[in-house]
């Protein structure tokens, strides 16, 4: 007997028929004798609709009320799944984040989980063989008791946090693909599924654009050593042997990966914007005058490129910010113009960041150089580059994203045979 967390994303619970399919997956595990906690997302498209309603009500709204609205999507699916399970003679009860509770920080719309109380769930596993159906994405602020949400894609994080709290043997993330691929399989049909991915690599893949797992869920998995298994909810529940090894990807410690490739995967993100400040004064304190106010405005600056001044007086400085923060960033820099001292500000939102990730890069030189050559041969211009130990990223025109991803995917031998 094992204790399992099973998380189902939006497309897997998109309507009552799919919820019935999810219930069959849950029943399969219960019948095999396992203790099960299920975490559900809202029906696909629901959270987008709720977010749009908040914006329609008032473009600038109170994040506490945003959370009250958007958390409702998960409440519906948790209740529906518990109803369907009961109908299949599986003992089940739904739980909202505040009922457990899942305590969070007060960063409404992007709250961090601080503590999860799983005691009641475990008691009910033992006493009533009851399946816990928990609304993902939501929690409760530790002090005010108000509903919070964990940021988009946050149900993954709910699942891993609950798995850690109840000491689950495994956290299965059921989604609309059967695992983590070398890149988004919807963009590159030649992408292949990875059997195992190290936490560190998954962290980079997720934070650089692969939305299959929320970044925070991978961080939590790494800290608490939760075995995360990404698999498909569309496999027929009755075809799966609960004691066998289904297709999927295990996110695990690096030491478990025997055959390490140099490059594991490629991620990309079009949610980027570029800002170039022309003829900035080249003197001490200028970087602080630019990035200080951006940090104060809670804007995450990513890539930074500063040229060496040719005349000793002025230089150009380029950086990227999330596309959603572009206008705010321009506003912050324009207001700080007096302190910074520059001639002109140029911006672009039609840019994309393509990143190549692999733990093997630690011990291999020249991996990035190969990419620059391959992109050049496709006439793709690189606007900025950043590198770190296990990844490098290039900023390019958004129109070339797919071409760049496909080119690099082939270059590093990731295309499936
Ligand atoms: P869910 O609703 O189940 O949480 P998401 O839409 O959040 O599902 O995440 C699954 C999607 O992530 C897939 O449909 C796929 O298009 C996308 N994706 C992006 N990069 C990858 C990758 N490297 N491997 C697998 N899926 C990826
Ligand atoms: N429903 C939320 C979202 O769409 C959380 C999730 O699906 O993980 O972002
Ligand atoms: Mg998701």
CSV table of C-alpha atoms and ligand atoms in Angstrom, one decimal:
chain,number,residue,atom,x,y,z
A,1,UNK,CA,0.0,0.0,0.0
A,2,UNK,CA,1.2,3.5,-0.9
A,3,UNK,CA,0.1,7.0,-0.2
A,4,UNK,CA,-0.4,9.0,-3.4
A,5,UNK,CA,-1.1,12.5,-4.5
A,6,UNK,CA,-2.9,12.7,-7.9
A,7,UNK,CA,-3.1,16.1,-9.5
A,8,UNK,CA,-5.4,16.8,-12.5
A,9,UNK,CA,-5.0,20.0,-14.6
A,10,UNK,CA,-7.6,22.0,-16.4
A,11,UNK,CA,-8.0,20.0,-19.6
A,12,UNK,CA,-8.3,16.8,-17.5
A,13,UNK,CA,-11.4,18.2,-15.7
A,14,UNK,CA,-12.8,20.3,-18.6
A,15,UNK,CA,-16.3,18.9,-18.2
A,16,UNK,CA,-18.3,16.4,-16.2
A,17,UNK,CA,-17.5,13.6,-18.6
A,18,UNK,CA,-13.7,14.2,-18.1
A,19,UNK,CA,-14.3,14.5,-14.3
A,20,UNK,CA,-15.8,11.0,-14.6
A,21,UNK,CA,-12.6,9.8,-16.3
A,22,UNK,CA,-10.5,11.3,-13.5
A,23,UNK,CA,-12.7,9.5,-11.0
A,24,UNK,CA,-12.0,6.2,-12.7
A,25,UNK,CA,-8.2,6.9,-12.4
A,26,UNK,CA,-8.7,7.7,-8.7
A,27,UNK,CA,-10.9,4.5,-8.1
A,28,UNK,CA,-8.2,2.4,-9.8
A,29,UNK,CA,-5.7,3.5,-7.2
A,30,UNK,CA,-8.1,3.2,-4.3
A,31,UNK,CA,-9.1,-0.3,-5.4
A,32,UNK,CA,-5.3,-1.2,-5.5
A,33,UNK,CA,-5.3,-0.3,-1.7
A,34,UNK,CA,-3.6,3.1,-1.9
A,35,UNK,CA,-4.4,6.1,0.3
A,36,UNK,CA,-5.2,9.0,-2.1
A,37,UNK,CA,-5.3,12.8,-2.0
A,38,UNK,CA,-6.5,14.4,-5.3
A,39,UNK,CA,-5.7,18.0,-6.2
A,40,UNK,CA,-7.8,19.5,-9.0
A,41,UNK,CA,-7.5,22.6,-11.2
A,42,UNK,CA,-10.4,24.6,-12.5
A,43,UNK,CA,-12.0,23.5,-15.7
A,44,UNK,CA,-9.8,24.7,-18.6
A,45,UNK,CA,-10.5,28.2,-19.6
A,46,UNK,CA,-12.4,29.0,-16.4
A,47,UNK,CA,-9.5,30.8,-14.6
A,48,UNK,CA,-9.0,33.0,-17.7
A,49,UNK,CA,-12.7,33.8,-17.7
A,50,UNK,CA,-12.6,34.7,-14.0
A,51,UNK,CA,-9.5,36.9,-14.5
A,52,UNK,CA,-11.2,38.7,-17.5
A,53,UNK,CA,-14.2,39.4,-15.3
A,54,UNK,CA,-12.1,41.0,-12.7
A,55,UNK,CA,-10.5,43.2,-15.3
A,56,UNK,CA,-13.9,44.1,-16.8
A,57,UNK,CA,-15.1,45.0,-13.3
A,58,UNK,CA,-12.2,47.4,-12.8
A,59,UNK,CA,-8.8,47.4,-14.7
A,60,UNK,CA,-7.0,48.1,-11.4
A,61,UNK,CA,-8.7,46.0,-8.7
A,62,UNK,CA,-7.9,44.9,-5.2
A,63,UNK,CA,-5.8,41.7,-5.3
A,64,UNK,CA,-7.7,40.3,-2.3
A,65,UNK,CA,-10.9,40.4,-4.3
A,66,UNK,CA,-9.2,39.0,-7.4
A,67,UNK,CA,-8.3,36.0,-5.3
A,68,UNK,CA,-11.8,35.7,-3.9
A,69,UNK,CA,-13.0,35.5,-7.5
A,70,UNK,CA,-10.4,33.3,-9.2
A,71,UNK,CA,-10.2,30.7,-6.4
A,72,UNK,CA,-13.8,29.8,-7.2
A,73,UNK,CA,-12.9,27.7,-10.3
A,74,UNK,CA,-11.2,25.1,-8.2
A,75,UNK,CA,-14.0,25.0,-5.7
A,76,UNK,CA,-16.4,23.8,-8.4
A,77,UNK,CA,-14.2,21.0,-9.7
A,78,UNK,CA,-13.4,19.7,-6.2
A,79,UNK,CA,-17.1,19.4,-5.3
A,80,UNK,CA,-18.0,17.8,-8.6
A,81,UNK,CA,-15.2,15.2,-8.4
A,82,UNK,CA,-16.3,14.3,-4.8
A,83,UNK,CA,-19.9,13.9,-6.0
A,84,UNK,CA,-18.8,11.6,-8.9
A,85,UNK,CA,-16.6,9.5,-6.7
A,86,UNK,CA,-19.4,9.0,-4.2
A,87,UNK,CA,-21.5,7.9,-7.1
A,88,UNK,CA,-18.9,5.2,-7.8
A,89,UNK,CA,-19.0,4.1,-4.2
A,90,UNK,CA,-15.7,5.7,-3.4
A,91,UNK,CA,-15.7,7.4,0.0
A,92,UNK,CA,-14.7,11.0,-0.8
A,93,UNK,CA,-14.8,14.5,0.7
A,94,UNK,CA,-13.9,17.9,-0.9
A,95,UNK,CA,-11.6,20.5,0.8
A,96,UNK,CA,-11.0,24.1,0.1
A,97,UNK,CA,-7.5,25.6,0.8
A,98,UNK,CA,-8.9,27.5,3.9
A,99,UNK,CA,-10.5,24.3,5.3
A,100,UNK,CA,-7.3,22.3,5.7
A,101,UNK,CA,-5.8,24.9,6.0
A,102,UNK,CA,-3.1,25.7,3.5
A,103,UNK,CA,-1.5,28.7,5.0
A,104,UNK,CA,0.2,31.2,2.8
A,105,UNK,CA,2.0,34.6,2.7
A,106,UNK,CA,-0.2,37.7,1.9
A,107,UNK,CA,1.2,38.2,-1.6
A,108,UNK,CA,-2.3,38.0,-3.1
A,109,UNK,CA,-2.4,36.5,-6.6
A,110,UNK,CA,1.1,35.1,-6.1
A,111,UNK,CA,1.1,33.8,-2.6
A,112,UNK,CA,3.7,31.4,-1.2
A,113,UNK,CA,2.7,28.3,0.8
A,114,UNK,CA,4.0,28.5,4.4
A,115,UNK,CA,2.4,25.5,6.0
A,116,UNK,CA,0.0,22.7,5.1
A,117,UNK,CA,-2.0,20.9,7.8
A,118,UNK,CA,-2.5,17.4,6.5
A,119,UNK,CA,-3.4,15.8,9.8
A,120,UNK,CA,-7.1,15.5,9.2
A,121,UNK,CA,-6.6,14.0,5.8
A,122,UNK,CA,-4.3,11.3,7.2
A,123,UNK,CA,-6.8,10.6,10.0
A,124,UNK,CA,-9.6,10.1,7.5
A,125,UNK,CA,-7.4,7.8,5.3
A,126,UNK,CA,-7.0,5.6,8.3
A,127,UNK,CA,-10.4,5.7,9.9
A,128,UNK,CA,-12.7,5.9,6.9
A,129,UNK,CA,-10.6,5.1,3.8
A,130,UNK,CA,-11.7,8.5,2.6
A,131,UNK,CA,-10.3,10.1,-0.5
A,132,UNK,CA,-9.4,13.8,0.0
A,133,UNK,CA,-10.4,16.0,-3.0
A,134,UNK,CA,-8.6,19.3,-2.6
A,135,UNK,CA,-9.0,22.5,-4.6
A,136,UNK,CA,-5.6,23.4,-6.1
A,137,UNK,CA,-4.3,26.9,-6.6
A,138,UNK,CA,-5.7,28.4,-3.4
A,139,UNK,CA,-4.7,28.9,0.2
A,140,UNK,CA,-5.5,31.3,3.1
A,141,UNK,CA,-3.4,34.1,4.4
A,142,UNK,CA,-1.8,33.1,7.7
A,143,UNK,CA,-2.9,36.3,9.6
A,144,UNK,CA,-6.0,37.7,8.0
A,145,UNK,CA,-7.6,34.4,7.1
A,146,UNK,CA,-8.4,35.7,3.6
A,147,UNK,CA,-8.4,33.5,0.5
A,148,UNK,CA,-5.2,33.7,-1.5
A,149,UNK,CA,-4.1,32.1,-4.8
A,150,UNK,CA,-0.7,30.8,-5.8
A,151,UNK,CA,-0.1,32.4,-9.2
A,152,UNK,CA,-1.1,30.9,-12.6
A,153,UNK,CA,-0.4,27.2,-12.8
A,154,UNK,CA,-0.4,27.0,-9.0
A,155,UNK,CA,-2.2,23.7,-8.6
A,156,UNK,CA,1.0,21.9,-9.3
A,157,UNK,CA,2.5,23.7,-6.3
A,158,UNK,CA,-0.6,22.8,-4.1
A,159,UNK,CA,-0.1,19.1,-5.1
A,160,UNK,CA,3.6,19.0,-4.2
A,161,UNK,CA,3.1,20.9,-1.0
A,162,UNK,CA,0.3,18.5,0.1
A,163,UNK,CA,2.5,15.5,-0.9
A,164,UNK,CA,5.2,16.8,1.4
A,165,UNK,CA,2.8,17.5,4.2
A,166,UNK,CA,1.2,14.0,4.2
A,167,UNK,CA,4.5,12.3,3.3
A,168,UNK,CA,3.2,10.8,0.1
A,169,UNK,CA,5.2,8.2,-1.6
A,170,UNK,CA,4.7,9.9,-5.0
A,171,UNK,CA,3.1,13.0,-6.5
A,172,UNK,CA,1.5,12.2,-9.8
A,173,UNK,CA,0.8,15.2,-12.1
A,174,UNK,CA,-1.8,14.1,-14.6
A,175,UNK,CA,-1.9,16.5,-17.6
A,176,UNK,CA,-2.7,16.6,-21.3
A,177,UNK,CA,0.7,15.3,-22.3
A,178,UNK,CA,2.3,12.1,-21.2
A,179,UNK,CA,5.4,13.6,-19.6
A,180,UNK,CA,8.0,16.2,-19.9
A,181,UNK,CA,9.4,16.5,-23.4
A,182,UNK,CA,12.7,17.9,-24.8
A,183,UNK,CA,10.6,20.9,-25.8
A,184,UNK,CA,6.9,21.8,-26.1
A,185,UNK,CA,5.6,18.9,-28.2
A,186,UNK,CA,2.8,21.2,-29.5
A,187,UNK,CA,5.5,23.3,-31.2
A,188,UNK,CA,8.0,20.7,-32.2
A,189,UNK,CA,6.4,17.4,-33.1
A,190,UNK,CA,9.8,15.8,-33.2
A,191,UNK,CA,10.3,16.4,-29.4
A,192,UNK,CA,10.6,13.2,-27.4
A,193,UNK,CA,9.6,12.3,-23.9
A,194,UNK,CA,12.3,12.3,-21.2
A,195,UNK,CA,12.2,9.4,-18.7
A,196,UNK,CA,13.9,11.3,-16.0
A,197,UNK,CA,14.7,15.0,-15.5
A,198,UNK,CA,16.8,16.3,-12.6
A,199,UNK,CA,15.1,18.9,-10.3
A,200,UNK,CA,17.6,21.5,-11.2
A,201,UNK,CA,17.0,21.1,-14.9
A,202,UNK,CA,13.3,21.1,-14.4
A,203,UNK,CA,13.6,24.3,-12.4
A,204,UNK,CA,15.3,25.9,-15.4
A,205,UNK,CA,13.0,24.5,-18.0
A,206,UNK,CA,9.9,25.7,-16.0
A,207,UNK,CA,11.3,29.1,-15.2
A,208,UNK,CA,12.4,29.7,-18.8
A,209,UNK,CA,9.0,28.9,-20.3
A,210,UNK,CA,8.0,25.2,-20.2
A,211,UNK,CA,4.6,25.6,-18.4
A,212,UNK,CA,4.1,21.9,-17.8
A,213,UNK,CA,5.0,22.4,-14.2
A,214,UNK,CA,4.8,25.7,-12.1
A,215,UNK,CA,8.4,26.7,-11.1
A,216,UNK,CA,7.5,26.8,-7.4
A,217,UNK,CA,6.2,23.2,-7.4
A,218,UNK,CA,9.7,22.1,-8.6
A,219,UNK,CA,11.4,24.1,-5.9
A,220,UNK,CA,9.2,22.5,-3.3
A,221,UNK,CA,9.8,19.1,-4.7
A,222,UNK,CA,13.5,19.7,-4.6
A,223,UNK,CA,13.5,21.0,-1.0
A,224,UNK,CA,11.2,18.2,0.4
A,225,UNK,CA,12.5,15.5,-1.9
A,226,UNK,CA,9.1,14.7,-3.4
A,227,UNK,CA,9.1,12.3,-6.3
A,228,UNK,CA,7.1,14.1,-9.0
A,229,UNK,CA,5.8,12.0,-11.9
A,230,UNK,CA,4.3,13.8,-14.9
A,231,UNK,CA,1.9,11.6,-16.9
A,232,UNK,CA,-1.2,11.7,-19.1
A,233,UNK,CA,-4.8,11.8,-17.8
A,234,UNK,CA,-6.0,10.6,-21.2
A,235,UNK,CA,-4.6,7.1,-20.9
A,236,UNK,CA,-7.6,4.8,-20.4
A,237,UNK,CA,-7.9,4.2,-16.6
A,238,UNK,CA,-8.8,0.5,-17.0
A,239,UNK,CA,-5.7,-0.1,-19.2
A,240,UNK,CA,-3.3,1.0,-16.5
A,241,UNK,CA,-1.8,-1.6,-14.1
A,242,UNK,CA,-1.6,0.2,-10.8
A,243,UNK,CA,1.4,-1.9,-9.9
A,244,UNK,CA,3.2,-1.4,-13.3
A,245,UNK,CA,5.3,1.5,-14.7
A,246,UNK,CA,3.1,3.8,-16.8
A,247,UNK,CA,4.6,6.2,-19.4
A,248,UNK,CA,5.7,9.4,-17.9
A,249,UNK,CA,8.6,11.5,-16.6
A,250,UNK,CA,10.0,11.3,-13.2
A,251,UNK,CA,11.5,14.5,-11.7
A,252,UNK,CA,14.2,13.3,-9.3
A,253,UNK,CA,17.6,13.9,-7.9
A,254,UNK,CA,20.5,14.2,-10.3
A,255,UNK,CA,22.2,11.1,-8.9
A,256,UNK,CA,19.3,8.9,-10.2
A,257,UNK,CA,20.0,9.8,-13.8
A,258,UNK,CA,22.5,7.3,-15.2
A,259,UNK,CA,22.8,8.5,-18.8
A,260,UNK,CA,23.2,12.3,-18.8
A,261,UNK,CA,23.0,14.1,-22.1
A,262,UNK,CA,24.8,17.4,-22.6
A,263,UNK,CA,21.5,19.1,-23.5
A,264,UNK,CA,18.3,18.0,-21.9
A,265,UNK,CA,15.8,20.4,-23.3
A,266,UNK,CA,14.8,23.7,-24.9
A,267,UNK,CA,12.4,26.2,-23.4
A,268,UNK,CA,11.1,29.4,-24.9
A,269,UNK,CA,9.0,32.4,-23.8
A,270,UNK,CA,7.3,35.1,-25.7
A,271,UNK,CA,6.4,37.0,-22.6
A,272,UNK,CA,9.4,39.2,-22.8
A,273,UNK,CA,10.1,42.8,-23.5
A,274,UNK,CA,13.3,44.6,-24.3
A,275,UNK,CA,14.3,48.1,-23.2
A,276,UNK,CA,17.4,49.8,-24.5
A,277,UNK,CA,18.6,53.0,-23.0
A,278,UNK,CA,20.8,54.9,-25.5
A,279,UNK,CA,23.8,57.1,-24.6
A,280,UNK,CA,23.6,56.6,-20.9
A,281,UNK,CA,26.3,58.4,-18.9
A,282,UNK,CA,29.1,56.0,-18.3
A,283,UNK,CA,29.9,56.7,-14.7
A,284,UNK,CA,29.6,54.9,-11.3
A,285,UNK,CA,26.1,54.6,-9.9
A,286,UNK,CA,24.2,54.6,-13.2
A,287,UNK,CA,23.2,50.9,-13.0
A,288,UNK,CA,21.9,51.5,-9.5
A,289,UNK,CA,19.9,54.5,-10.7
A,290,UNK,CA,18.3,52.3,-13.4
A,291,UNK,CA,17.7,49.0,-11.6
A,292,UNK,CA,17.0,50.4,-8.1
A,293,UNK,CA,13.7,52.0,-9.1
A,294,UNK,CA,12.7,48.9,-11.2
A,295,UNK,CA,13.3,46.7,-8.1
A,296,UNK,CA,11.3,49.1,-5.9
A,297,UNK,CA,8.4,48.7,-8.4
A,298,UNK,CA,8.8,44.8,-8.0
A,299,UNK,CA,9.8,44.5,-11.7
A,300,UNK,CA,12.0,41.4,-12.4
A,301,UNK,CA,14.8,42.4,-14.7
A,302,UNK,CA,16.2,39.4,-16.5
A,303,UNK,CA,18.9,39.8,-19.2
A,304,UNK,CA,21.3,42.8,-19.0
A,305,UNK,CA,23.8,43.8,-21.6
A,306,UNK,CA,25.9,46.9,-21.3
A,307,UNK,CA,28.4,48.0,-23.9
A,308,UNK,CA,31.8,49.2,-23.1
A,309,UNK,CA,31.8,52.9,-23.9
A,310,UNK,CA,33.8,53.9,-27.0
A,311,UNK,CA,34.1,57.7,-26.2
A,312,UNK,CA,34.5,57.2,-22.4
A,313,UNK,CA,31.4,59.4,-21.8
A,314,UNK,CA,28.3,57.4,-22.8
A,315,UNK,CA,27.2,53.9,-23.5
A,316,UNK,CA,24.1,51.8,-24.4
A,317,UNK,CA,22.4,49.5,-21.9
A,318,UNK,CA,19.8,46.9,-22.8
A,319,UNK,CA,17.7,44.7,-20.5
A,320,UNK,CA,14.6,42.6,-20.5
A,321,UNK,CA,11.5,42.5,-18.3
A,322,UNK,CA,8.3,40.4,-18.4
A,323,UNK,CA,6.0,41.7,-21.2
A,324,UNK,CA,3.3,42.4,-18.7
A,325,UNK,CA,5.6,44.9,-16.9
A,326,UNK,CA,6.8,46.6,-20.1
A,327,UNK,CA,4.7,49.8,-19.8
A,328,UNK,CA,5.3,50.2,-16.1
A,329,UNK,CA,9.1,49.7,-16.7
A,330,UNK,CA,9.1,52.5,-19.4
A,331,UNK,CA,7.3,54.7,-17.0
A,332,UNK,CA,9.7,54.0,-14.1
A,333,UNK,CA,12.8,54.7,-16.3
A,334,UNK,CA,11.2,57.9,-17.8
A,335,UNK,CA,10.5,59.2,-14.3
A,336,UNK,CA,14.1,58.5,-13.3
A,337,UNK,CA,15.6,60.1,-16.4
A,338,UNK,CA,17.0,63.0,-14.4
A,339,UNK,CA,19.0,60.7,-12.1
A,340,UNK,CA,20.1,58.4,-14.9
A,341,UNK,CA,20.9,60.8,-17.6
A,342,UNK,CA,20.3,59.3,-21.1
A,343,UNK,CA,19.5,60.4,-24.6
A,344,UNK,CA,16.8,58.0,-25.8
A,345,UNK,CA,14.8,55.0,-24.7
A,346,UNK,CA,13.9,52.3,-27.3
A,347,UNK,CA,11.6,49.4,-26.5
A,348,UNK,CA,10.3,46.2,-28.2
A,349,UNK,CA,7.7,43.7,-27.1
A,350,UNK,CA,8.0,41.4,-30.2
A,351,UNK,CA,10.9,39.5,-28.8
A,352,UNK,CA,11.3,36.0,-27.4
A,353,UNK,CA,13.8,34.2,-25.2
A,354,UNK,CA,15.0,30.8,-26.3
A,355,UNK,CA,16.9,28.8,-23.7
A,356,UNK,CA,19.0,25.6,-23.9
A,357,UNK,CA,19.2,23.6,-20.7
A,358,UNK,CA,21.3,20.6,-19.5
A,359,UNK,CA,23.3,19.6,-16.5
A,360,UNK,CA,25.9,18.1,-18.9
A,361,UNK,CA,26.9,21.7,-19.9
A,362,UNK,CA,28.8,22.0,-16.6
A,363,UNK,CA,31.5,19.7,-18.1
A,364,UNK,CA,31.3,20.6,-21.8
A,365,UNK,CA,32.7,23.7,-23.4
A,366,UNK,CA,31.5,25.2,-26.6
A,367,UNK,CA,27.8,24.2,-26.4
A,368,UNK,CA,26.6,27.8,-26.7
A,369,UNK,CA,29.0,28.6,-29.5
A,370,UNK,CA,27.5,25.8,-31.6
A,371,UNK,CA,24.0,27.4,-31.2
A,372,UNK,CA,25.2,30.9,-32.2
A,373,UNK,CA,26.6,29.4,-35.4
A,374,UNK,CA,23.4,27.4,-36.2
A,375,UNK,CA,21.2,30.5,-35.6
A,376,UNK,CA,23.4,32.6,-37.8
A,377,UNK,CA,23.1,30.1,-40.6
A,378,UNK,CA,19.3,30.6,-40.4
A,379,UNK,CA,19.8,34.3,-40.4
A,380,UNK,CA,18.4,34.7,-36.9
A,381,UNK,CA,19.8,37.7,-35.2
A,382,UNK,CA,20.7,37.5,-31.5
A,383,UNK,CA,19.8,40.7,-29.5
A,384,UNK,CA,21.2,39.5,-26.2
A,385,UNK,CA,22.7,36.5,-24.5
A,386,UNK,CA,22.9,35.2,-21.0
A,387,UNK,CA,24.6,32.1,-19.7
A,388,UNK,CA,24.9,30.2,-16.4
A,389,UNK,CA,26.2,26.9,-15.3
A,390,UNK,CA,23.6,24.7,-16.8
A,391,UNK,CA,21.8,26.9,-19.4
A,392,UNK,CA,22.1,29.7,-21.8
A,393,UNK,CA,19.5,32.0,-23.3
A,394,UNK,CA,19.3,34.1,-26.4
A,395,UNK,CA,16.9,37.0,-27.1
A,396,UNK,CA,15.6,37.0,-30.7
A,397,UNK,CA,12.7,38.5,-32.8
A,398,UNK,CA,9.5,36.7,-31.7
A,399,UNK,CA,8.7,35.8,-35.3
A,400,UNK,CA,11.7,33.4,-35.4
A,401,UNK,CA,10.9,31.6,-32.2
A,402,UNK,CA,9.7,28.3,-33.6
A,403,UNK,CA,12.4,28.2,-36.2
A,404,UNK,CA,15.1,28.8,-33.6
A,405,UNK,CA,13.6,26.2,-31.3
A,406,UNK,CA,13.5,23.6,-34.1
A,407,UNK,CA,17.0,24.5,-35.3
A,408,UNK,CA,18.5,24.0,-31.8
A,409,UNK,CA,16.4,20.9,-31.1
A,410,UNK,CA,18.0,19.2,-34.2
A,411,UNK,CA,21.5,20.7,-33.5
A,412,UNK,CA,21.7,19.0,-30.1
A,413,UNK,CA,20.4,15.7,-31.4
A,414,UNK,CA,17.1,15.8,-29.6
A,415,UNK,CA,14.8,15.0,-32.5
A,416,UNK,CA,13.1,11.7,-32.1
A,417,UNK,CA,14.2,9.0,-34.5
B,1,LIG,P1,-2.5,21.5,-16.9
B,1,LIG,O1,-3.7,22.2,-17.2
B,1,LIG,O2,-2.7,20.0,-16.8
B,1,LIG,O3,-1.8,22.0,-15.7
B,1,LIG,P2,-0.6,22.9,-18.6
B,1,LIG,O4,-1.3,23.5,-19.8
B,1,LIG,O5,-0.4,23.8,-17.5
B,1,LIG,O6,-1.5,21.7,-18.1
B,1,LIG,O7,0.7,22.2,-19.0
B,1,LIG,C1,0.8,21.2,-20.0
B,1,LIG,C2,1.3,21.8,-21.3
B,1,LIG,O8,2.6,22.3,-21.2
B,1,LIG,C3,1.3,20.9,-22.5
B,1,LIG,O9,0.1,20.8,-23.1
B,1,LIG,C4,2.4,21.5,-23.4
B,1,LIG,O10,1.9,22.2,-24.5
B,1,LIG,C5,3.1,22.4,-22.5
B,1,LIG,N1,4.6,22.2,-22.5
B,1,LIG,C6,5.5,23.2,-22.6
B,1,LIG,N2,6.7,22.7,-22.6
B,1,LIG,C7,6.6,21.4,-22.4
B,1,LIG,C8,7.6,20.3,-22.3
B,1,LIG,N3,8.9,20.6,-22.3
B,1,LIG,N4,7.1,19.1,-22.1
B,1,LIG,C9,5.8,18.8,-22.0
B,1,LIG,N5,4.8,19.8,-22.1
B,1,LIG,C10,5.2,21.1,-22.3
B,2,LIG,N1,-6.6,27.2,-12.5
B,2,LIG,C1,-5.3,27.9,-12.3
B,2,LIG,C2,-4.7,28.4,-13.6
B,2,LIG,O1,-5.3,28.3,-14.6
B,2,LIG,C3,-4.3,27.0,-11.6
B,2,LIG,C4,-3.9,25.8,-12.3
B,2,LIG,O2,-4.5,25.3,-13.3
B,2,LIG,O3,-2.8,25.2,-11.9
B,2,LIG,O4,-3.7,29.1,-13.5
B,3,LIG,MG1,-0.6,23.7,-15.4
